[in-house]
Amino acid sequence: MATPSKKTSTPSPQPSKRALPRDPSSEVPSKRKNSAPQLPLLQSSGPFVEGSIVRISMENFLTYDICEVSPGPHLNMIVGANGTGKSSIVCAICLGLAGKPAFMGRADKVGFFVKRGCSRGMVEIELFRASGNLVITREIDVAKNQSFWFINKKSTTQKIVEEKVAALNIQVGNLCQFLPQDKVGEFAKLSKIELLEATEKSIGPPEMHKYHCELKNFREKEKQLETSCKEKTEYLQKMVQRNERYKQDVERFYERKRHLDLIEMLEAKRPWVEYENVRQEYEEVKLVRDRVKEEVRKLKEGQIPITRRIEEMENERHNLEARIKEKATDIKEASQKCKQKQDVIERKDKHIEELQQALIVKQNEELDRQRRIGNTRKMIEDLQNELKTTENCENLQPQIDAITNDLRRIQDEKALCEGEIIDKRRERETLEKEKKSVDDHIVRFDNLMNQKEDKLRQRFRDTYDAVLWLRNNRDKFKQRVCEPIMLTINMKDNKNAKYIENHIPSNDLRAFVFESQEDMEVFLKEVRDNKKLRVNAVIAPKSSYADKAPSRSLNELKQYGFFSYLRELFDAPDPVMSYLCCQYHIHEVPVGTEKTRERIERVIQETRLKQIYTAEEKYVVKTSFYSNKVISSNTSLKVAQFLTVTVDLEQRRHLEEQLKEIHRKLQTVDSGLIALRETSKHLEHKDNELRQKKKELLERKTKKRQLEQKISSKLGSLKLMEQDTCNLEEEERKASTKIKEINVQKAKLVTELTNLIKICTSLHIQKVDLILQNTTVISEKNKLESDYMAASSQLRLTEVCLLKRPRL
């Protein structure tokens, strides 16, 4: 017999893995390198059939160093306790028969199936065949992740091996024929159709599944043909109904054709009847036409005298209109000359007005000059009086020197104050940069916390909504309430998160922790009853277990490879830590390394620990109630999902304290800046006052010189104004002479304008006389035209009657 290397366990009667689906009537014990409980021996109930497994040999494969299994002819199931190597045999069958690693639902590379620490592994399977057993060997190279194939000790390729295995109707990818433990879930999800097809491939002849597929295709074609036949039958019925409707249309068409033929015949006879009627009317109309023509001739002869008289009147009218136009032209020329004379008279009036206005302006300028001379003389007198008063003032230089010294001292104090303000600003900028850096660090910590909350929201939305409600309603609780455990736990090293997530169930990881039963009832009533959220809640023990010492010192366990207890792998609030220690004994569960797994049998026997974690596995050790034997089970650790985000809370608290200290320093600096600015403002105000005093003293000192300059300037201005005199009497005499000359010219122009107006009046009278004559002629002409129009109307009526008669 052979045993799993470095691994022992107590056999258990429960089934663990499934292999080839054959009669479960026999199983042959395996040969093991080390001593261990044997598998039960079952006798063969019949001969081997084609493709039956005769022998399985493994070397450096998973848990085995060397192992050979010789099953009976009806191998169907492998049974054994946990850890006895059932999965290794199933994996060997799959890989040895050219199966892919994915068929087992474990590792995706074949190199992972070689025992840890070995560079090569080998699986050899002997299959029964009537013509001679088939021995398939697969050697696995870990470094290259490659396989080397042999059939009956001769090198070959994987494709040939697959063909040989398929020829024996072995299908390791078919879950109905080969069902690894990790694929049981997929097998349960298969539909009835998929189970039927997999069963056909497994137990039926090779052509059965092909025939089944053809049968399904023929059924689809049958359905299509039935549908096509039904559609064509319906189309035929529609065409028959349409043909019946068309018969009535044909009958109506032939009846219409008979009526059209009758109409055509009657249309051919109608012209002869019409011709006879028209001929009789023609004879009657011919007589009437001759009588009307005679009447028309007489009317035209009677209109000739009237036409001549109208033409004479028209000629006379044209002559009168021509004479009227000539008079209008003469009137226009006379009016134009009157207009020109009026314009000249207006220009003369305007010239007189301009002369009078210029005289007024000169009179105003003279009055203004006299006023300005008086004002200037008064200003000179006031400046001379002020100059006399200024000459009596004392010497102001000592006061100016004293103020200058005070200004110099204040400037020094201001410069010193400005320097201190600049230093304070620089210190504040430095503190602001430190504050921003600390804020950024805190934001990064908060972002990590947000990642944990996002995972909670994605996986457990109700719990996340409850967390938001709790944060807004903490005032409703009397004692401390902790958010879900997965949010409050902070791993010291995220590599160890897998131990905590495998140890604490998911329901408790998302549970809220309360210190008071009353608070928990209030929370569940609001969240679970009112809001209908699915949440979990637990109560921490009244007496704290958070600091409870383990029953064994960690130093005693370090020899087995243990490096910590679960409690020391993370930080959590006291109620959460107390609950986990009380409920899951995290202070008693040690965590080991690969060294622990290698010595697992010794660890179980010597330490009597109930739960153990190695690098990748969890071991649970129990003692049988009946036989008092130690029973151990191991499971692979699942990958951590929630606790991989690590937030160093101690560092975050340190950053918050640092931020408070920076805020305190900023307040101190701001206070100093305010005081310095007040001092600077006071110095500025004092500086302005001294400068104003100095300015006033300097103005007093320079005032005498300024007054002398102003007096000199005003005297010069007064001299110029007195020289700029104007003779108003001479100007008035000149203006009066020019106005008289212009009035003489205006009198001559008025006389000429009066003569032109008389001529224009005479022309208007002549024009009116011609217009009256023309009106008389037009009246007579209109009367003649009216008589002519009456006769013409009678003539047109006669011609119309003539034209209305039918043409001959």
mmCIF file of N, CA and C in Angstrom, residues 319-329 767 770-771:
data_model
loop_
_atom_site.group_PDB
_atom_site.id
_atom_site.type_symbol
_atom_site.label_atom_id
_atom_site.label_comp_id
_atom_site.label_asym_id
_atom_site.label_seq_id
_atom_site.Cartn_x
_atom_site.Cartn_y
_atom_site.Cartn_z
ATOM 1 N N ASN A 319 -54.112 124.700 -79.812
ATOM 2 C CA ASN A 319 -53.534 126.056 -79.919
ATOM 3 C C ASN A 319 -53.620 126.813 -78.600
ATOM 4 N N LEU A 320 -54.783 126.725 -77.965
ATOM 5 C CA LEU A 320 -54.965 127.407 -76.668
ATOM 6 C C LEU A 320 -54.006 126.853 -75.586
ATOM 7 N N GLU A 321 -53.847 125.538 -75.559
ATOM 8 C CA GLU A 321 -52.949 124.922 -74.544
ATOM 9 C C GLU A 321 -51.504 125.352 -74.780
ATOM 10 N N ALA A 322 -51.113 125.522 -76.037
ATOM 11 C CA ALA A 322 -49.739 125.970 -76.337
ATOM 12 C C ALA A 322 -49.527 127.393 -75.821
ATOM 13 N N ARG A 323 -50.530 128.274 -76.040
ATOM 14 C CA ARG A 323 -50.404 129.661 -75.559
ATOM 15 C C ARG A 323 -50.384 129.704 -74.021
ATOM 16 N N ILE A 324 -51.181 128.827 -73.382
ATOM 17 C CA ILE A 324 -51.173 128.754 -71.896
ATOM 18 C C ILE A 324 -49.787 128.362 -71.382
ATOM 19 N N LYS A 325 -49.141 127.414 -72.059
ATOM 20 C CA LYS A 325 -47.801 126.983 -71.648
ATOM 21 C C LYS A 325 -46.796 128.119 -71.778
ATOM 22 N N GLU A 326 -46.916 128.918 -72.860
ATOM 23 C CA GLU A 326 -45.994 130.038 -73.028
ATOM 24 C C GLU A 326 -46.154 131.058 -71.887
ATOM 25 N N LYS A 327 -47.430 131.363 -71.531
ATOM 26 C CA LYS A 327 -47.658 132.286 -70.422
ATOM 27 C C LYS A 327 -47.114 131.736 -69.107
ATOM 28 N N ALA A 328 -47.243 130.413 -68.901
ATOM 29 C CA ALA A 328 -46.739 129.799 -67.670
ATOM 30 C C ALA A 328 -45.233 129.935 -67.585
ATOM 31 N N THR A 329 -44.572 129.792 -68.749
ATOM 32 C CA THR A 329 -43.107 129.924 -68.766
ATOM 33 C C THR A 329 -42.692 131.341 -68.412
ATOM 34 N N LYS A 767 -53.085 134.496 -68.608
ATOM 35 C CA LYS A 767 -53.128 133.023 -68.559
ATOM 36 C C LYS A 767 -54.523 132.554 -68.162
ATOM 37 N N LEU A 770 -56.932 132.739 -71.152
ATOM 38 C CA LEU A 770 -56.725 131.626 -72.091
ATOM 39 C C LEU A 770 -57.316 130.340 -71.542
ATOM 40 N N ILE A 771 -57.179 130.144 -70.259
ATOM 41 C CA ILE A 771 -57.715 128.911 -69.658
ATOM 42 C C ILE A 771 -59.231 128.882 -69.789
#
